[in-house]
PDB file of C-alpha atoms in Angstrom:
ATOM      1  CA  MET Y  11      82.262 -10.824 -13.257  1.00 44.00           C
ATOM      2  CA  GLY Y  12      80.994 -10.325 -16.727  1.00 52.00           C
ATOM      3  CA  ARG Y  13      78.330  -7.805 -17.875  1.00 86.00           C
ATOM      4  CA  SER Y  14      74.850  -8.262 -16.529  1.00 95.00           C
ATOM      5  CA  ALA Y  15      71.304  -7.892 -17.730  1.00 98.00           C
ATOM      6  CA  ALA Y  16      67.614  -8.171 -16.575  1.00 98.00           C
ATOM      7  CA  PHE Y  17      65.234  -9.916 -18.782  1.00 98.00           C
ATOM      8  CA  PHE Y  18      61.493  -9.034 -18.369  1.00 98.00           C
ATOM      9  CA  ASP Y  19      58.462 -10.866 -19.775  1.00 96.00           C
ATOM     10  CA  LEU Y  20      56.035  -8.237 -20.876  1.00 94.00           C
ATOM     11  CA  ASP Y  21      52.217  -9.221 -20.368  1.00 90.00           C
ATOM     12  CA  LYS Y  22      51.140  -9.490 -16.677  1.00 90.00           C
ATOM     13  CA  THR Y  23      54.897  -8.770 -15.710  1.00 95.00           C
ATOM     14  CA  VAL Y  24      55.410  -5.370 -16.910  1.00 96.00           C
ATOM     15  CA  ILE Y  25      52.071  -4.515 -18.112  1.00 94.00           C
ATOM     16  CA  ALA Y  26      48.783  -5.348 -16.336  1.00 91.00           C
ATOM     17  CA  THR Y  27      47.178  -6.679 -19.613  1.00 82.00           C
ATOM     18  CA  SER Y  28      47.951  -8.660 -22.756  1.00 78.00           C
ATOM     19  CA  SER Y  29      49.582  -6.450 -25.378  1.00 80.00           C
ATOM     20  CA  ALA Y  30      47.897  -8.255 -28.134  1.00 75.00           C
ATOM     21  CA  LEU Y  31      44.602  -7.987 -26.235  1.00 70.00           C
ATOM     22  CA  ALA Y  32      45.109  -4.161 -25.667  1.00 76.00           C
ATOM     23  CA  PHE Y  33      45.323  -3.500 -29.470  1.00 82.00           C
ATOM     24  CA  GLY Y  34      42.259  -5.487 -30.220  1.00 76.00           C
ATOM     25  CA  ARG Y  35      39.896  -2.562 -30.458  1.00 80.00           C
ATOM     26  CA  PRO Y  36      41.869  -0.469 -32.991  1.00 87.00           C
ATOM     27  CA  PHE Y  37      42.638  -3.470 -35.115  1.00 87.00           C
ATOM     28  CA  TYR Y  38      38.806  -4.217 -35.182  1.00 83.00           C
ATOM     29  CA  ARG Y  39      37.979  -0.472 -35.815  1.00 88.00           C
ATOM     30  CA  ASP Y  40      40.434  -0.438 -38.792  1.00 90.00           C
ATOM     31  CA  GLY Y  41      39.006  -3.424 -40.366  1.00 89.00           C
ATOM     32  CA  LEU Y  42      41.988  -5.835 -39.670  1.00 89.00           C
ATOM     33  CA  ILE Y  43      39.662  -8.188 -37.667  1.00 81.00           C
ATOM     34  CA  THR Y  44      36.216  -9.191 -38.780  1.00 77.00           C
ATOM     35  CA  LYS Y  45      33.393 -10.557 -36.664  1.00 71.00           C
ATOM     36  CA  ARG Y  46      34.252 -13.947 -37.881  1.00 74.00           C
ATOM     37  CA  ASP Y  47      37.830 -13.448 -36.714  1.00 71.00           C
ATOM     38  CA  VAL Y  48      36.368 -12.344 -33.247  1.00 63.00           C
ATOM     39  CA  VAL Y  49      34.581 -15.689 -32.887  1.00 64.00           C
ATOM     40  CA  LYS Y  50      37.553 -17.642 -34.018  1.00 65.00           C
ATOM     41  CA  THR Y  51      39.954 -15.868 -31.801  1.00 62.00           C
ATOM     42  CA  ALA Y  52      37.671 -16.298 -28.810  1.00 58.00           C
ATOM     43  CA  PHE Y  53      37.563 -19.931 -29.428  1.00 62.00           C
ATOM     44  CA  ALA Y  54      41.348 -20.096 -29.786  1.00 58.00           C
ATOM     45  CA  GLN Y  55      41.950 -18.138 -26.644  1.00 54.00           C
ATOM     46  CA  PHE Y  56      39.478 -20.408 -24.814  1.00 55.00           C
ATOM     47  CA  MET Y  57      41.227 -23.677 -25.939  1.00 53.00           C
ATOM     48  CA  PHE Y  58      44.592 -21.979 -24.882  1.00 51.00           C
ATOM     49  CA  LYS Y  59      43.426 -21.328 -21.627  1.00 50.00           C
ATOM     50  CA  ARG Y  60      41.804 -24.794 -21.158  1.00 50.00           C
ATOM     51  CA  GLY Y  61      44.859 -26.663 -22.470  1.00 46.00           C
ATOM     52  CA  GLY Y  62      47.459 -24.501 -20.623  1.00 49.00           C
ATOM     53  CA  ALA Y  63      50.687 -23.224 -21.894  1.00 54.00           C
ATOM     54  CA  ASP Y  64      52.039 -26.487 -23.076  1.00 58.00           C
ATOM     55  CA  ASP Y  65      54.030 -26.949 -26.395  1.00 64.00           C
ATOM     56  CA  GLN Y  66      50.934 -28.000 -28.475  1.00 68.00           C
ATOM     57  CA  ALA Y  67      48.993 -24.993 -27.122  1.00 66.00           C
ATOM     58  CA  MET Y  68      51.590 -22.609 -27.948  1.00 70.00           C
ATOM     59  CA  VAL Y  69      52.060 -24.050 -31.581  1.00 75.00           C
ATOM     60  CA  ARG Y  70      48.272 -23.779 -32.122  1.00 73.00           C
ATOM     61  CA  THR Y  71      48.286 -20.136 -30.883  1.00 73.00           C
ATOM     62  CA  ARG Y  72      51.215 -19.442 -33.023  1.00 79.00           C
ATOM     63  CA  ASP Y  73      49.772 -20.821 -36.180  1.00 84.00           C
ATOM     64  CA  TYR Y  74      46.353 -19.360 -35.940  1.00 78.00           C
ATOM     65  CA  MET Y  75      47.847 -15.818 -35.262  1.00 80.00           C
ATOM     66  CA  ALA Y  76      50.172 -16.083 -38.116  1.00 86.00           C
ATOM     67  CA  GLU Y  77      47.268 -16.895 -40.326  1.00 87.00           C
ATOM     68  CA  LEU Y  78      45.084 -14.274 -38.878  1.00 86.00           C
ATOM     69  CA  VAL Y  79      47.648 -11.401 -39.681  1.00 91.00           C
ATOM     70  CA  LYS Y  80      48.440 -12.651 -43.168  1.00 93.00           C
ATOM     71  CA  GLY Y  81      48.052  -9.858 -45.558  1.00 94.00           C
ATOM     72  CA  TRP Y  82      48.188  -7.061 -42.988  1.00 95.00           C
ATOM     73  CA  ARG Y  83      50.230  -4.078 -43.942  1.00 95.00           C
ATOM     74  CA  VAL Y  84      53.200  -3.682 -41.582  1.00 95.00           C
ATOM     75  CA  ASP Y  85      52.990   0.171 -41.868  1.00 95.00           C
ATOM     76  CA  GLN Y  86      49.290   0.082 -40.837  1.00 95.00           C
ATOM     77  CA  VAL Y  87      50.071  -2.038 -37.974  1.00 94.00           C
ATOM     78  CA  ARG Y  88      52.738   0.314 -36.697  1.00 94.00           C
ATOM     79  CA  GLN Y  89      50.748   3.266 -37.287  1.00 95.00           C
ATOM     80  CA  ILE Y  90      47.805   1.874 -35.119  1.00 94.00           C
ATOM     81  CA  VAL Y  91      50.200   0.877 -32.310  1.00 94.00           C
ATOM     82  CA  ASN Y  92      51.959   4.223 -32.192  1.00 93.00           C
ATOM     83  CA  GLU Y  93      48.626   6.164 -32.246  1.00 93.00           C
ATOM     84  CA  THR Y  94      47.053   4.119 -29.527  1.00 92.00           C
ATOM     85  CA  LEU Y  95      49.991   3.313 -27.289  1.00 91.00           C
ATOM     86  CA  HIS Y  96      49.495   6.084 -24.799  1.00 90.00           C
ATOM     87  CA  GLU Y  97      45.796   5.273 -24.442  1.00 91.00           C
ATOM     88  CA  LEU Y  98      45.902   1.448 -24.306  1.00 89.00           C
ATOM     89  CA  ILE Y  99      49.309   0.493 -22.720  1.00 91.00           C
ATOM     90  CA  ASP Y 100      50.589   3.494 -20.714  1.00 90.00           C
ATOM     91  CA  PRO Y 101      47.805   3.295 -17.970  1.00 92.00           C
ATOM     92  CA  PHE Y 102      48.546  -0.438 -17.489  1.00 92.00           C
ATOM     93  CA  ILE Y 103      52.385  -0.257 -16.851  1.00 94.00           C
ATOM     94  CA  TYR Y 104      53.004  -1.611 -13.363  1.00 96.00           C
ATOM     95  CA  ALA Y 105      54.671   0.935 -11.155  1.00 95.00           C
ATOM     96  CA  GLU Y 106      56.659  -1.701  -9.458  1.00 96.00           C
ATOM     97  CA  ALA Y 107      57.983  -3.018 -12.786  1.00 96.00           C
ATOM     98  CA  ALA Y 108      58.941   0.486 -13.914  1.00 94.00           C
ATOM     99  CA  THR Y 109      60.713   1.055 -10.508  1.00 94.00           C
ATOM    100  CA  LEU Y 110      62.487  -2.303 -10.894  1.00 96.00           C
ATOM    101  CA  ILE Y 111      63.612  -1.381 -14.443  1.00 96.00           C
ATOM    102  CA  GLU Y 112      64.974   1.834 -13.157  1.00 94.00           C
ATOM    103  CA  GLU Y 113      66.815   0.156 -10.296  1.00 96.00           C
ATOM    104  CA  HIS Y 114      68.436  -2.389 -12.624  1.00 97.00           C
ATOM    105  CA  GLN Y 115      69.450   0.573 -14.931  1.00 95.00           C
ATOM    106  CA  ALA Y 116      70.935   2.469 -12.125  1.00 95.00           C
ATOM    107  CA  ALA Y 117      72.932  -0.625 -11.307  1.00 95.00           C
ATOM    108  CA  GLY Y 118      74.438  -0.699 -14.831  1.00 94.00           C
ATOM    109  CA  ARG Y 119      72.561  -3.595 -16.097  1.00 96.00           C
ATOM    110  CA  ASP Y 120      71.006  -3.842 -19.626  1.00 96.00           C
ATOM    111  CA  ILE Y 121      67.094  -4.302 -19.786  1.00 97.00           C
ATOM    112  CA  VAL Y 122      65.668  -6.755 -22.329  1.00 98.00           C
ATOM    113  CA  LEU Y 123      62.008  -7.149 -22.935  1.00 98.00           C
ATOM    114  CA  VAL Y 124      61.304 -10.839 -23.930  1.00 97.00           C
ATOM    115  CA  SER Y 125      57.877 -11.295 -25.293  1.00 93.00           C
ATOM    116  CA  ALA Y 126      55.854 -13.652 -27.451  1.00 89.00           C
ATOM    117  CA  SER Y 127      54.037 -10.642 -28.856  1.00 89.00           C
ATOM    118  CA  GLY Y 128      55.000  -9.202 -32.167  1.00 91.00           C
ATOM    119  CA  GLU Y 129      57.998  -6.804 -32.263  1.00 93.00           C
ATOM    120  CA  GLU Y 130      55.816  -4.053 -33.785  1.00 93.00           C
ATOM    121  CA  MET Y 131      54.122  -3.938 -30.350  1.00 92.00           C
ATOM    122  CA  VAL Y 132      56.932  -4.787 -28.061  1.00 95.00           C
ATOM    123  CA  GLN Y 133      59.393  -2.236 -29.301  1.00 95.00           C
ATOM    124  CA  PRO Y 134      57.298   0.874 -28.791  1.00 94.00           C
ATOM    125  CA  ILE Y 135      56.235  -0.334 -25.415  1.00 93.00           C
ATOM    126  CA  GLY Y 136      59.865  -0.719 -24.507  1.00 94.00           C
ATOM    127  CA  ALA Y 137      60.740   2.838 -25.701  1.00 93.00           C
ATOM    128  CA  GLN Y 138      58.021   4.083 -23.194  1.00 89.00           C
ATOM    129  CA  LEU Y 139      60.060   2.535 -20.554  1.00 91.00           C
ATOM    130  CA  GLY Y 140      63.480   3.572 -21.854  1.00 91.00           C
ATOM    131  CA  VAL Y 141      64.280   0.076 -22.964  1.00 95.00           C
ATOM    132  CA  THR Y 142      65.772  -0.361 -26.517  1.00 93.00           C
ATOM    133  CA  ASP Y 143      66.639  -4.204 -26.282  1.00 96.00           C
ATOM    134  CA  VAL Y 144      63.825  -6.491 -27.330  1.00 97.00           C
ATOM    135  CA  ILE Y 145      63.369 -10.204 -28.007  1.00 97.00           C
ATOM    136  CA  ALA Y 146      59.980 -10.667 -29.565  1.00 96.00           C
ATOM    137  CA  THR Y 147      58.109 -12.534 -32.240  1.00 94.00           C
ATOM    138  CA  ARG Y 148      59.019 -11.634 -35.788  1.00 95.00           C
ATOM    139  CA  MET Y 149      56.670 -12.222 -38.613  1.00 94.00           C
ATOM    140  CA  LYS Y 150      57.910 -12.729 -42.223  1.00 96.00           C
ATOM    141  CA  VAL Y 151      57.223  -9.692 -44.524  1.00 96.00           C
ATOM    142  CA  ALA Y 152      57.093  -9.469 -48.318  1.00 97.00           C
ATOM    143  CA  GLU Y 153      56.191  -6.143 -50.320  1.00 96.00           C
ATOM    144  CA  GLY Y 154      55.240  -4.480 -47.044  1.00 96.00           C
ATOM    145  CA  GLN Y 155      52.742  -7.276 -45.951  1.00 96.00           C
ATOM    146  CA  TYR Y 156      52.821 -10.122 -43.440  1.00 96.00           C
ATOM    147  CA  THR Y 157      53.044 -13.311 -45.553  1.00 96.00           C
ATOM    148  CA  GLY Y 158      51.439 -15.577 -42.676  1.00 93.00           C
ATOM    149  CA  GLU Y 159      54.792 -17.162 -41.881  1.00 94.00           C
ATOM    150  CA  ILE Y 160      56.866 -16.689 -38.736  1.00 93.00           C
ATOM    151  CA  GLU Y 161      60.579 -16.085 -38.723  1.00 94.00           C
ATOM    152  CA  PHE Y 162      60.879 -16.406 -34.914  1.00 95.00           C
ATOM    153  CA  TYR Y 163      58.356 -17.240 -32.250  1.00 93.00           C
ATOM    154  CA  ALA Y 164      59.497 -15.928 -28.946  1.00 93.00           C
ATOM    155  CA  ALA Y 165      57.857 -18.364 -26.619  1.00 88.00           C
ATOM    156  CA  GLY Y 166      58.908 -21.205 -24.439  1.00 83.00           C
ATOM    157  CA  PRO Y 167      62.359 -22.625 -24.973  1.00 88.00           C
ATOM    158  CA  ALA Y 168      62.745 -20.264 -27.912  1.00 91.00           C
ATOM    159  CA  LYS Y 169      62.999 -17.364 -25.531  1.00 92.00           C
ATOM    160  CA  VAL Y 170      65.914 -18.820 -23.593  1.00 94.00           C
ATOM    161  CA  GLU Y 171      67.684 -19.764 -26.817  1.00 96.00           C
ATOM    162  CA  ALA Y 172      67.540 -16.209 -27.922  1.00 97.00           C
ATOM    163  CA  VAL Y 173      68.740 -14.902 -24.385  1.00 97.00           C
ATOM    164  CA  ARG Y 174      71.568 -17.356 -24.350  1.00 97.00           C
ATOM    165  CA  LYS Y 175      72.563 -16.027 -27.928  1.00 97.00           C
ATOM    166  CA  LEU Y 176      72.398 -12.496 -26.788  1.00 97.00           C
ATOM    167  CA  ALA Y 177      74.391 -13.171 -23.695  1.00 97.00           C
ATOM    168  CA  ALA Y 178      77.209 -14.816 -25.836  1.00 96.00           C
ATOM    169  CA  GLU Y 179      77.267 -11.716 -28.096  1.00 95.00           C
ATOM    170  CA  ARG Y 180      77.420  -9.285 -25.375  1.00 95.00           C
ATOM    171  CA  GLY Y 181      79.477 -11.148 -22.732  1.00 95.00           C
ATOM    172  CA  TYR Y 182      76.648 -11.394 -20.172  1.00 96.00           C
ATOM    173  CA  ASP Y 183      77.331 -13.635 -17.303  1.00 96.00           C
ATOM    174  CA  LEU Y 184      73.928 -15.514 -16.904  1.00 97.00           C
ATOM    175  CA  ALA Y 185      74.814 -16.439 -13.346  1.00 96.00           C
ATOM    176  CA  GLU Y 186      74.811 -12.688 -12.578  1.00 96.00           C
ATOM    177  CA  CYS Y 187      71.757 -11.850 -14.689  1.00 98.00           C
ATOM    178  CA  TYR Y 188      68.034 -11.433 -13.623  1.00 98.00           C
ATOM    179  CA  ALA Y 189      64.719 -12.686 -15.197  1.00 98.00           C
ATOM    180  CA  TYR Y 190      61.083 -11.874 -14.359  1.00 98.00           C
ATOM    181  CA  SER Y 191      58.002 -13.664 -15.668  1.00 95.00           C
ATOM    182  CA  ASP Y 192      54.431 -14.710 -14.815  1.00 92.00           C
ATOM    183  CA  SER Y 193      54.091 -17.811 -16.837  1.00 88.00           C
ATOM    184  CA  ILE Y 194      55.016 -21.404 -16.183  1.00 89.00           C
ATOM    185  CA  SER Y 195      55.976 -21.451 -19.892  1.00 87.00           C
ATOM    186  CA  ASP Y 196      59.024 -19.269 -19.066  1.00 92.00           C
ATOM    187  CA  ILE Y 197      60.415 -21.803 -16.725  1.00 94.00           C
ATOM    188  CA  PRO Y 198      63.458 -22.267 -19.143  1.00 94.00           C
ATOM    189  CA  LEU Y 199      64.026 -18.505 -19.052  1.00 96.00           C
ATOM    190  CA  LEU Y 200      63.912 -18.229 -15.338  1.00 97.00           C
ATOM    191  CA  ALA Y 201      66.167 -21.338 -14.793  1.00 97.00           C
ATOM    192  CA  ALA Y 202      68.826 -19.912 -17.159  1.00 97.00           C
ATOM    193  CA  VAL Y 203      69.822 -17.054 -14.861  1.00 98.00           C
ATOM    194  CA  GLY Y 204      71.302 -16.787 -11.632  1.00 97.00           C
ATOM    195  CA  HIS Y 205      68.543 -14.352 -10.028  1.00 98.00           C
ATOM    196  CA  PRO Y 206      65.007 -15.573 -11.290  1.00 98.00           C
ATOM    197  CA  SER Y 207      61.638 -14.165  -9.938  1.00 98.00           C
ATOM    198  CA  ALA Y 208      58.117 -14.974 -10.468  1.00 98.00           C
ATOM    199  CA  VAL Y 209      55.898 -12.025 -10.987  1.00 97.00           C
ATOM    200  CA  ASN Y 210      52.130 -12.271 -10.462  1.00 94.00           C
ATOM    201  CA  PRO Y 211      52.734 -16.034 -11.214  1.00 93.00           C
ATOM    202  CA  ASP Y 212      50.083 -18.383 -12.571  1.00 88.00           C
ATOM    203  CA  LYS Y 213      49.210 -21.273 -10.297  1.00 90.00           C
ATOM    204  CA  ALA Y 214      51.861 -23.754 -11.939  1.00 90.00           C
ATOM    205  CA  LEU Y 215      54.625 -21.239 -11.826  1.00 93.00           C
ATOM    206  CA  ARG Y 216      53.711 -20.281  -8.206  1.00 95.00           C
ATOM    207  CA  ARG Y 217      54.119 -23.925  -7.297  1.00 95.00           C
ATOM    208  CA  GLU Y 218      57.241 -24.366  -9.155  1.00 96.00           C
ATOM    209  CA  ALA Y 219      58.754 -21.014  -7.730  1.00 97.00           C
ATOM    210  CA  ASN Y 220      58.033 -22.283  -4.109  1.00 97.00           C
ATOM    211  CA  GLU Y 221      59.625 -25.575  -4.809  1.00 97.00           C
ATOM    212  CA  ARG Y 222      62.648 -23.822  -6.112  1.00 98.00           C
ATOM    213  CA  ARG Y 223      62.588 -21.133  -3.643  1.00 97.00           C
ATOM    214  CA  TRP Y 224      62.558 -18.353  -6.115  1.00 98.00           C
ATOM    215  CA  PRO Y 225      61.181 -14.967  -5.057  1.00 98.00           C
ATOM    216  CA  VAL Y 226      57.576 -14.324  -5.832  1.00 98.00           C
ATOM    217  CA  LEU Y 227      56.768 -10.589  -6.516  1.00 98.00           C
ATOM    218  CA  GLU Y 228      53.160  -9.309  -6.522  1.00 96.00           C
ATOM    219  CA  PHE Y 229      52.732  -6.175  -8.885  1.00 96.00           C
ATOM    220  CA  ARG Y 230      49.363  -4.494  -8.099  1.00 94.00           C
ATOM    221  CA  HIS Y 231      49.658  -0.763  -9.116  1.00 93.00           C
ATOM    222  CA  PRO Y 232      49.500   0.027 -12.779  1.00 92.00           C
ATOM    223  CA  ILE Y 233      50.143   3.887 -12.907  1.00 85.00           C
ATOM    224  CA  PRO Y 234      50.212   6.080 -16.000  1.00 79.00           C
ATOM    225  CA  LEU Y 235      53.722   7.277 -17.074  1.00 64.00           C
ATOM    226  CA  GLY Y 236      52.765  10.979 -16.299  1.00 60.00           C
ATOM    227  CA  ARG Y 237      51.739  10.294 -12.902  1.00 66.00           C
ATOM    228  CA  ARG Y 238      54.830   8.212 -12.240  1.00 59.00           C
ATOM    229  CA  LEU Y 239      57.178  11.008 -13.422  1.00 51.00           C
ATOM    230  CA  ARG Y 240      55.303  13.545 -11.099  1.00 52.00           C
ATOM    231  CA  ASN Y 241      55.305  11.205  -8.027  1.00 55.00           C
ATOM    232  CA  ARG Y 242      58.618   9.205  -7.974  1.00 51.00           C
ATOM    233  CA  PRO Y 243      59.452   7.184  -6.380  1.00 47.00           C
ATOM    234  CA  ALA Y 244      56.292   5.291  -7.360  1.00 41.00           C
ATOM    235  CA  VAL Y 245      55.831   1.998  -5.454  1.00 41.00           C
ATOM    236  CA  PRO Y 246      58.806   0.464  -3.969  1.00 42.00           C
ATOM    237  CA  VAL Y 247      59.657  -2.929  -5.320  1.00 43.00           C
ATOM    238  CA  ALA Y 248      60.347  -4.346  -1.835  1.00 39.00           C
ATOM    239  CA  ALA Y 249      56.698  -3.896  -1.069  1.00 34.00           C
ATOM    240  CA  ALA Y 250      55.647  -6.169  -3.890  1.00 36.00           C
ATOM    241  CA  LEU Y 251      57.689  -9.183  -2.600  1.00 37.00           C
ATOM    242  CA  GLY Y 252      55.434 -12.194  -1.696  1.00 34.00           C
ATOM    243  CA  ILE Y 253      55.787 -15.313   0.340  1.00 28.00           C
ATOM    244  CA  GLY Y 254      56.501 -17.636  -1.674  1.00 31.00           C
ATOM    245  CA  VAL Y 255      47.134 -13.908 -27.430  1.00 38.00           C
ATOM    246  CA  GLY Y 256      43.668 -12.896 -27.193  1.00 39.00           C
ATOM    247  CA  VAL Y 257      42.460 -10.301 -29.512  1.00 38.00           C
ATOM    248  CA  ALA Y 258      38.803 -10.962 -29.115  1.00 37.00           C
ATOM    249  CA  ILE Y 259      38.980 -10.822 -25.451  1.00 34.00           C
ATOM    250  CA  GLY Y 260      40.531  -7.404 -25.922  1.00 41.00           C
ATOM    251  CA  ILE Y 261      37.519  -6.289 -27.823  1.00 35.00           C
ATOM    252  CA  ALA Y 262      35.137  -7.632 -25.135  1.00 39.00           C
ATOM    253  CA  TRP Y 263      37.168  -6.043 -22.421  1.00 38.00           C
ATOM    254  CA  TYR Y 264      36.887  -2.546 -24.086  1.00 40.00           C
ATOM    255  CA  GLY Y 265      33.170  -2.944 -24.351  1.00 47.00           C
ATOM    256  CA  ARG Y 266      32.870  -3.832 -20.829  1.00 46.00           C
ATOM    257  CA  ARG Y 267      35.135  -0.968 -19.750  1.00 47.00           C
ATOM    258  CA  LYS Y 268      33.067   1.563 -22.012  1.00 47.00           C
ATOM    259  CA  ARG Y 269      29.713   0.411 -20.521  1.00 50.00           C
ATOM    260  CA  ALA Y 270      31.172   0.776 -17.015  1.00 50.00           C
ATOM    261  CA  ARG Y 271      32.394   4.247 -17.632  1.00 52.00           C
ATOM    262  CA  ALA Y 272      29.048   5.180 -19.198  1.00 52.00           C
ATOM    263  CA  ALA Y 273      27.252   3.745 -16.132  1.00 53.00           C
ATOM    264  CA  ALA Y 274      29.478   5.610 -13.755  1.00 51.00           C
ATOM    265  CA  SER Y 275      28.887   9.002 -15.556  1.00 51.00           C
ATOM    266  CA  ALA Y 276      24.998   8.568 -15.938  1.00 53.00           C
ATOM    267  CA  PRO Y 277      22.938  10.747 -13.590  1.00 52.00           C
TER     268      PRO Y 277
END
């Protein structure tokens, strides 16, 4: 038996939100996103949801986001992510996912986060979970700024290509590896391993998982890191077993959340 690994998609699989969505507020606050960008991004998100996660939709999303970040300073983005990670991401890490990651690590498996989000976001989130191996989207950089070109877009078939390359380099036996995702776009990734699981699957993936008799996991308990450490074990993964990149939305979500908190605290 070769070495083994567990590959985790990030958004809605490990965290109960979109990583790009979560950082929308500080990007807007620091002037990286304008009101015009908000409108355009909202439209792009609407078209993506309407058209589904097919190849054309992923290409449109990729190209739009690449143009959006053109000219951003890499150090500024990293600083924003590092300063707001605890507030914006930590409360939304699924306890079930954190427990599952720990179980795989205890079994001697490597953990790899595989996400279409930028590596500047994914790597710090991985560090929160004790995960150092990341496959994520990489933007081309020149003189400390994003050029608007993409070196690698970690979505769809490109994900599984990167996984196969990593497996060849490290000697992973993919038949003994695990993979977890919520999206139908990750069918190639899930089908590449011997132990795939659909996590909080979209409608299309749930149907596909049922047809292929893949396990379906329902993660429902995002718990902050500090609370997890105090109350281990958090939520047993067995309890989650079932039967069978919108920045503008992030801004709107934050506004609704702030208003809700204000209403709750009002006399």
